[in-house]
PDB file of C-alpha atoms and ligand atoms in Angstrom:
ATOM      1  CA  MET A   1      17.150  -7.720  -9.311  1.00 61.00           C
ATOM      2  CA  ILE A   2      17.900  -6.731 -12.871  1.00 62.00           C
ATOM      3  CA  TYR A   3      14.373  -7.819 -13.767  1.00 63.00           C
ATOM      4  CA  SER A   4      12.707  -5.586 -11.244  1.00 63.00           C
ATOM      5  CA  THR A   5      14.827  -2.676 -12.386  1.00 59.00           C
ATOM      6  CA  VAL A   6      13.772  -3.296 -15.954  1.00 58.00           C
ATOM      7  CA  LEU A   7      10.146  -3.623 -14.897  1.00 57.00           C
ATOM      8  CA  VAL A   8      10.221  -0.344 -13.037  1.00 57.00           C
ATOM      9  CA  LEU A   9      11.780   1.334 -16.046  1.00 53.00           C
ATOM     10  CA  VAL A  10       9.216  -0.119 -18.418  1.00 52.00           C
ATOM     11  CA  LEU A  11       6.358   0.945 -16.146  1.00 52.00           C
ATOM     12  CA  ALA A  12       7.792   4.408 -15.817  1.00 52.00           C
ATOM     13  CA  LEU A  13       8.221   4.783 -19.555  1.00 53.00           C
ATOM     14  CA  THR A  14       4.890   3.365 -20.631  1.00 56.00           C
ATOM     15  CA  SER A  15       2.682   4.689 -17.870  1.00 51.00           C
ATOM     16  CA  PRO A  16       0.638   7.725 -18.799  1.00 51.00           C
ATOM     17  CA  VAL A  17       0.197   8.397 -15.103  1.00 48.00           C
ATOM     18  CA  GLN A  18       1.214  11.773 -13.906  1.00 46.00           C
ATOM     19  CA  GLU A  19       0.334  11.880 -10.281  1.00 44.00           C
ATOM     20  CA  LYS A  20      -0.333  15.571 -10.164  1.00 45.00           C
ATOM     21  CA  ALA A  21      -2.686  15.618 -13.117  1.00 45.00           C
ATOM     22  CA  ASP A  22      -6.092  16.052 -11.598  1.00 61.00           C
ATOM     23  CA  LYS A  23      -9.049  14.551 -13.432  1.00 81.00           C
ATOM     24  CA  LYS A  24      -7.154  14.125 -16.639  1.00 94.00           C
ATOM     25  CA  VAL A  25      -8.623  11.320 -18.656  1.00 95.00           C
ATOM     26  CA  ASP A  26      -6.578   8.942 -20.768  1.00 95.00           C
ATOM     27  CA  GLU A  27      -7.431   7.433 -24.153  1.00 95.00           C
ATOM     28  CA  THR A  28      -9.544   4.703 -22.568  1.00 95.00           C
ATOM     29  CA  GLY A  29     -11.596   7.195 -20.604  1.00 96.00           C
ATOM     30  CA  PHE A  30     -10.064   6.416 -17.227  1.00 97.00           C
ATOM     31  CA  ILE A  31      -9.180   9.263 -14.895  1.00 97.00           C
ATOM     32  CA  VAL A  32      -5.421   9.438 -14.779  1.00 96.00           C
ATOM     33  CA  ASP A  33      -4.292   8.749 -11.241  1.00 96.00           C
ATOM     34  CA  LYS A  34      -1.978   6.563  -9.237  1.00 97.00           C
ATOM     35  CA  GLY A  35      -2.891   2.885  -9.547  1.00 98.00           C
ATOM     36  CA  LEU A  36      -4.562   3.161 -12.930  1.00 98.00           C
ATOM     37  CA  ILE A  37      -2.018   0.867 -14.511  1.00 97.00           C
ATOM     38  CA  MET A  38      -3.073  -1.888 -12.093  1.00 98.00           C
ATOM     39  CA  VAL A  39      -6.724  -1.348 -12.901  1.00 98.00           C
ATOM     40  CA  LYS A  40      -6.014  -1.614 -16.590  1.00 97.00           C
ATOM     41  CA  ALA A  41      -3.908  -4.698 -16.106  1.00 97.00           C
ATOM     42  CA  ASN A  42      -6.544  -6.510 -14.060  1.00 97.00           C
ATOM     43  CA  CYS A  43      -9.877  -5.139 -15.096  1.00 97.00           C
ATOM     44  CA  THR A  44     -10.089  -4.514 -18.808  1.00 96.00           C
ATOM     45  CA  SER A  45      -9.394  -7.864 -20.425  1.00 94.00           C
ATOM     46  CA  CYS A  46     -12.952  -9.242 -20.141  1.00 95.00           C
ATOM     47  CA  HIS A  47     -14.988  -6.115 -20.595  1.00 95.00           C
ATOM     48  CA  GLY A  48     -14.356  -2.613 -21.699  1.00 96.00           C
ATOM     49  CA  PRO A  49     -13.461   0.232 -19.378  1.00 97.00           C
ATOM     50  CA  LYS A  50     -16.928   1.781 -19.676  1.00 96.00           C
ATOM     51  CA  LEU A  51     -18.484  -0.874 -17.482  1.00 95.00           C
ATOM     52  CA  ILE A  52     -16.182   0.225 -14.696  1.00 97.00           C
ATOM     53  CA  GLN A  53     -16.288   3.943 -15.379  1.00 97.00           C
ATOM     54  CA  GLN A  54     -20.046   4.130 -15.208  1.00 96.00           C
ATOM     55  CA  ASN A  55     -20.148   2.628 -11.729  1.00 96.00           C
ATOM     56  CA  ARG A  56     -19.757   4.476  -8.439  1.00 97.00           C
ATOM     57  CA  ALA A  57     -18.893   2.942  -5.105  1.00 97.00           C
ATOM     58  CA  ASP A  58     -16.836   3.473  -2.008  1.00 97.00           C
ATOM     59  CA  ALA A  59     -13.968   1.152  -1.096  1.00 97.00           C
ATOM     60  CA  GLU A  60     -16.315  -1.384   0.492  1.00 97.00           C
ATOM     61  CA  GLY A  61     -18.489  -1.347  -2.571  1.00 97.00           C
ATOM     62  CA  TRP A  62     -15.634  -1.819  -5.018  1.00 98.00           C
ATOM     63  CA  LYS A  63     -14.320  -4.656  -2.918  1.00 98.00           C
ATOM     64  CA  ALA A  64     -17.733  -6.308  -3.084  1.00 98.00           C
ATOM     65  CA  ILE A  65     -17.839  -5.837  -6.856  1.00 97.00           C
ATOM     66  CA  ILE A  66     -14.414  -7.444  -7.148  1.00 97.00           C
ATOM     67  CA  ARG A  67     -15.504 -10.385  -4.968  1.00 97.00           C
ATOM     68  CA  THR A  68     -18.548 -10.911  -7.167  1.00 96.00           C
ATOM     69  CA  MET A  69     -16.339 -10.718 -10.213  1.00 94.00           C
ATOM     70  CA  GLN A  70     -14.137 -13.417  -8.712  1.00 97.00           C
ATOM     71  CA  LYS A  71     -16.984 -15.709  -7.672  1.00 97.00           C
ATOM     72  CA  GLU A  72     -19.083 -15.407 -10.770  1.00 97.00           C
ATOM     73  CA  HIS A  73     -17.022 -14.163 -13.654  1.00 96.00           C
ATOM     74  CA  GLY A  74     -13.641 -15.779 -13.258  1.00 96.00           C
ATOM     75  CA  LEU A  75     -11.592 -12.803 -12.149  1.00 97.00           C
ATOM     76  CA  TRP A  76      -8.341 -14.058 -10.713  1.00 97.00           C
ATOM     77  CA  GLN A  77      -6.999 -13.429  -7.226  1.00 97.00           C
ATOM     78  CA  MET A  78      -4.814 -10.371  -7.047  1.00 97.00           C
ATOM     79  CA  ALA A  79      -1.913 -10.015  -4.667  1.00 97.00           C
ATOM     80  CA  PRO A  80      -3.213  -8.058  -1.675  1.00 97.00           C
ATOM     81  CA  GLU A  81      -1.061  -5.010  -2.371  1.00 98.00           C
ATOM     82  CA  ILE A  82      -2.178  -4.956  -5.997  1.00 98.00           C
ATOM     83  CA  GLU A  83      -5.805  -5.340  -5.036  1.00 98.00           C
ATOM     84  CA  LYS A  84      -5.391  -2.491  -2.603  1.00 98.00           C
ATOM     85  CA  GLN A  85      -4.051  -0.240  -5.342  1.00 98.00           C
ATOM     86  CA  VAL A  86      -6.990  -1.158  -7.553  1.00 98.00           C
ATOM     87  CA  ILE A  87      -9.559  -0.491  -4.824  1.00 98.00           C
ATOM     88  CA  ASP A  88      -7.856   2.736  -3.732  1.00 98.00           C
ATOM     89  CA  TYR A  89      -7.821   4.002  -7.288  1.00 98.00           C
ATOM     90  CA  LEU A  90     -11.476   3.132  -7.881  1.00 98.00           C
ATOM     91  CA  ALA A  91     -12.738   4.433  -4.556  1.00 97.00           C
ATOM     92  CA  ARG A  92     -10.847   7.686  -5.044  1.00 97.00           C
ATOM     93  CA  ASN A  93     -11.898   8.347  -8.604  1.00 97.00           C
ATOM     94  CA  TYR A  94     -15.222   6.548  -8.976  1.00 97.00           C
ATOM     95  CA  LYS A  95     -16.890   7.224  -5.688  1.00 95.00           C
ATOM     96  CA  PRO A  96     -20.490   8.082  -5.000  1.00 93.00           C
ATOM     97  CA  GLU A  97     -21.444  11.696  -5.601  1.00 81.00           C
ATOM     98  CA  LYS A  98     -20.690  14.069  -2.774  1.00 73.00           C
ATOM     99  CA  ARG A  99     -24.301  14.610  -1.861  1.00 64.00           C
ATOM    100  CA  GLY A 100     -25.641  12.594   1.056  1.00 60.00           C
ATOM    101  CA  ARG A 101     -27.695   9.515   0.475  1.00 61.00           C
ATOM    102  CA  ARG A 102     -30.793  11.617   0.385  1.00 66.00           C
ATOM    103  CA  LYS A 103     -31.757  15.186   0.678  1.00 67.00           C
ATOM    104  CA  PRO A 104     -32.322  16.536   4.165  1.00 66.00           C
ATOM    105  CA  LEU A 105     -35.888  16.241   5.276  1.00 70.00           C
ATOM    106  CA  ASP A 106     -38.011  19.180   4.471  1.00 74.00           C
ATOM    107  CA  VAL A 107     -39.139  20.003   7.986  1.00 76.00           C
ATOM    108  CA  PRO A 108     -41.858  22.603   8.242  1.00 77.00           C
ATOM    109  CA  LYS A 109     -40.584  25.738   9.972  1.00 77.00           C
ATOM    110  CA  ALA A 110     -43.331  25.489  12.551  1.00 77.00           C
ATOM    111  CA  TRP A 111     -41.774  22.272  13.896  1.00 78.00           C
ATOM    112  CA  LEU A 112     -38.468  23.909  14.618  1.00 75.00           C
ATOM    113  CA  ASN A 113     -39.384  26.258  17.452  1.00 66.00           C
TER     114      ASN A 113
HETATM  115  C1  HEC B   1     -12.289 -12.740 -15.980  1.00 77.96           C
HETATM  116  C2  HEC B   1     -13.112 -11.721 -16.566  1.00 77.96           C
HETATM  117  C3  HEC B   1     -13.281 -10.410 -15.815  1.00 77.96           C
HETATM  118  C4  HEC B   1     -12.311  -9.624 -15.262  1.00 77.96           C
HETATM  119  C5  HEC B   1     -10.819  -9.844 -15.289  1.00 77.96           C
HETATM  120  C6  HEC B   1     -12.995  -8.501 -14.654  1.00 77.96           C
HETATM  121  N1  HEC B   1     -14.336  -8.601 -14.873  1.00 77.96           N
HETATM  122 FE1  HEC B   1     -15.738  -7.207 -14.345  1.00 77.96          FE
HETATM  123  N2  HEC B   1     -17.155  -8.337 -15.220  1.00 77.96           N
HETATM  124  C7  HEC B   1     -16.961  -9.538 -15.861  1.00 77.96           C
HETATM  125  C8  HEC B   1     -18.217 -10.004 -16.387  1.00 77.96           C
HETATM  126  C9  HEC B   1     -18.419 -11.283 -17.184  1.00 77.96           C
HETATM  127  C10 HEC B   1     -19.166  -9.035 -16.025  1.00 77.96           C
HETATM  128  C11 HEC B   1     -20.641  -9.020 -16.358  1.00 77.96           C
HETATM  129  C12 HEC B   1     -20.687  -8.358 -17.704  1.00 77.96           C
HETATM  130  C13 HEC B   1     -22.040  -7.914 -18.064  1.00 77.96           C
HETATM  131  O1  HEC B   1     -22.933  -7.932 -17.222  1.00 77.96           O
HETATM  132  O2  HEC B   1     -22.157  -7.504 -19.242  1.00 77.96           O
HETATM  133  C14 HEC B   1     -18.474  -7.992 -15.317  1.00 77.96           C
HETATM  134  C15 HEC B   1     -19.082  -6.858 -14.830  1.00 77.96           C
HETATM  135  C16 HEC B   1     -18.429  -5.833 -14.150  1.00 77.96           C
HETATM  136  C17 HEC B   1     -19.053  -4.648 -13.605  1.00 77.96           C
HETATM  137  C18 HEC B   1     -20.509  -4.284 -13.718  1.00 77.96           C
HETATM  138  C19 HEC B   1     -21.218  -4.898 -12.555  1.00 77.96           C
HETATM  139  C20 HEC B   1     -22.639  -4.447 -12.481  1.00 77.96           C
HETATM  140  O3  HEC B   1     -23.300  -4.945 -11.574  1.00 77.96           O
HETATM  141  O4  HEC B   1     -23.053  -3.626 -13.294  1.00 77.96           O
HETATM  142  C21 HEC B   1     -18.102  -3.926 -12.984  1.00 77.96           C
HETATM  143  C22 HEC B   1     -18.263  -2.621 -12.243  1.00 77.96           C
HETATM  144  C23 HEC B   1     -16.869  -4.654 -13.142  1.00 77.96           C
HETATM  145  N3  HEC B   1     -17.094  -5.815 -13.851  1.00 77.96           N
HETATM  146  C24 HEC B   1     -15.680  -4.241 -12.624  1.00 77.96           C
HETATM  147  C25 HEC B   1     -14.504  -4.954 -12.733  1.00 77.96           C
HETATM  148  C26 HEC B   1     -13.275  -4.561 -12.092  1.00 77.96           C
HETATM  149  C27 HEC B   1     -13.101  -3.345 -11.209  1.00 77.96           C
HETATM  150  C28 HEC B   1     -12.342  -5.480 -12.453  1.00 77.96           C
HETATM  151  C29 HEC B   1     -10.901  -5.554 -12.010  1.00 77.96           C
HETATM  152  C30 HEC B   1     -10.672  -5.666 -10.601  1.00 77.96           C
HETATM  153  C31 HEC B   1     -12.995  -6.456 -13.326  1.00 77.96           C
HETATM  154  N4  HEC B   1     -14.304  -6.101 -13.464  1.00 77.96           N
HETATM  155  C32 HEC B   1     -12.356  -7.518 -13.942  1.00 77.96           C
HETATM  156  C33 HEC B   1     -15.766 -10.204 -16.003  1.00 77.96           C
HETATM  157  C34 HEC B   1     -14.553  -9.747 -15.574  1.00 77.96           C
END
């Protein structure tokens, strides 16, 4: 009990996360948002943050990346609620660009009437 209180305090004091700060970037280049502390704790010991920041994926995609990381690179299992925070953070902040997969077809006007 005392331990979890201390942990919460330590997290609160050391976390740069301000939930309202939109698109603020911290000293490692990560977008400051809820869950970042879990990403840093689990994802930056083997490779730098850049490798993550330069990727884009939706939640499914990030999950697949994490599974690959676990199968092939020795990433440990995360507790489900921690993994969820990591995936939520990544899918929210490093998602594919808003544009659709491809541009709409360029249909000649003559075809439309
Ligand atoms: C135990 C070590 C380890 C941990 C922890 C780890 N990774 Fe990796 N990761 C690797 C290795 C090794 C590679 C391949 C590096 C390379 O290709 O230079 C890699 C590559 C990647 C890539 C690039 C994949 C690609 O196809 O370009 C991404 C994205 C990535 N990791 C994300 C993550 C995320 C997100 C986490 C936390 C959930 C994480 N990694 C934690 C070892 C790790």
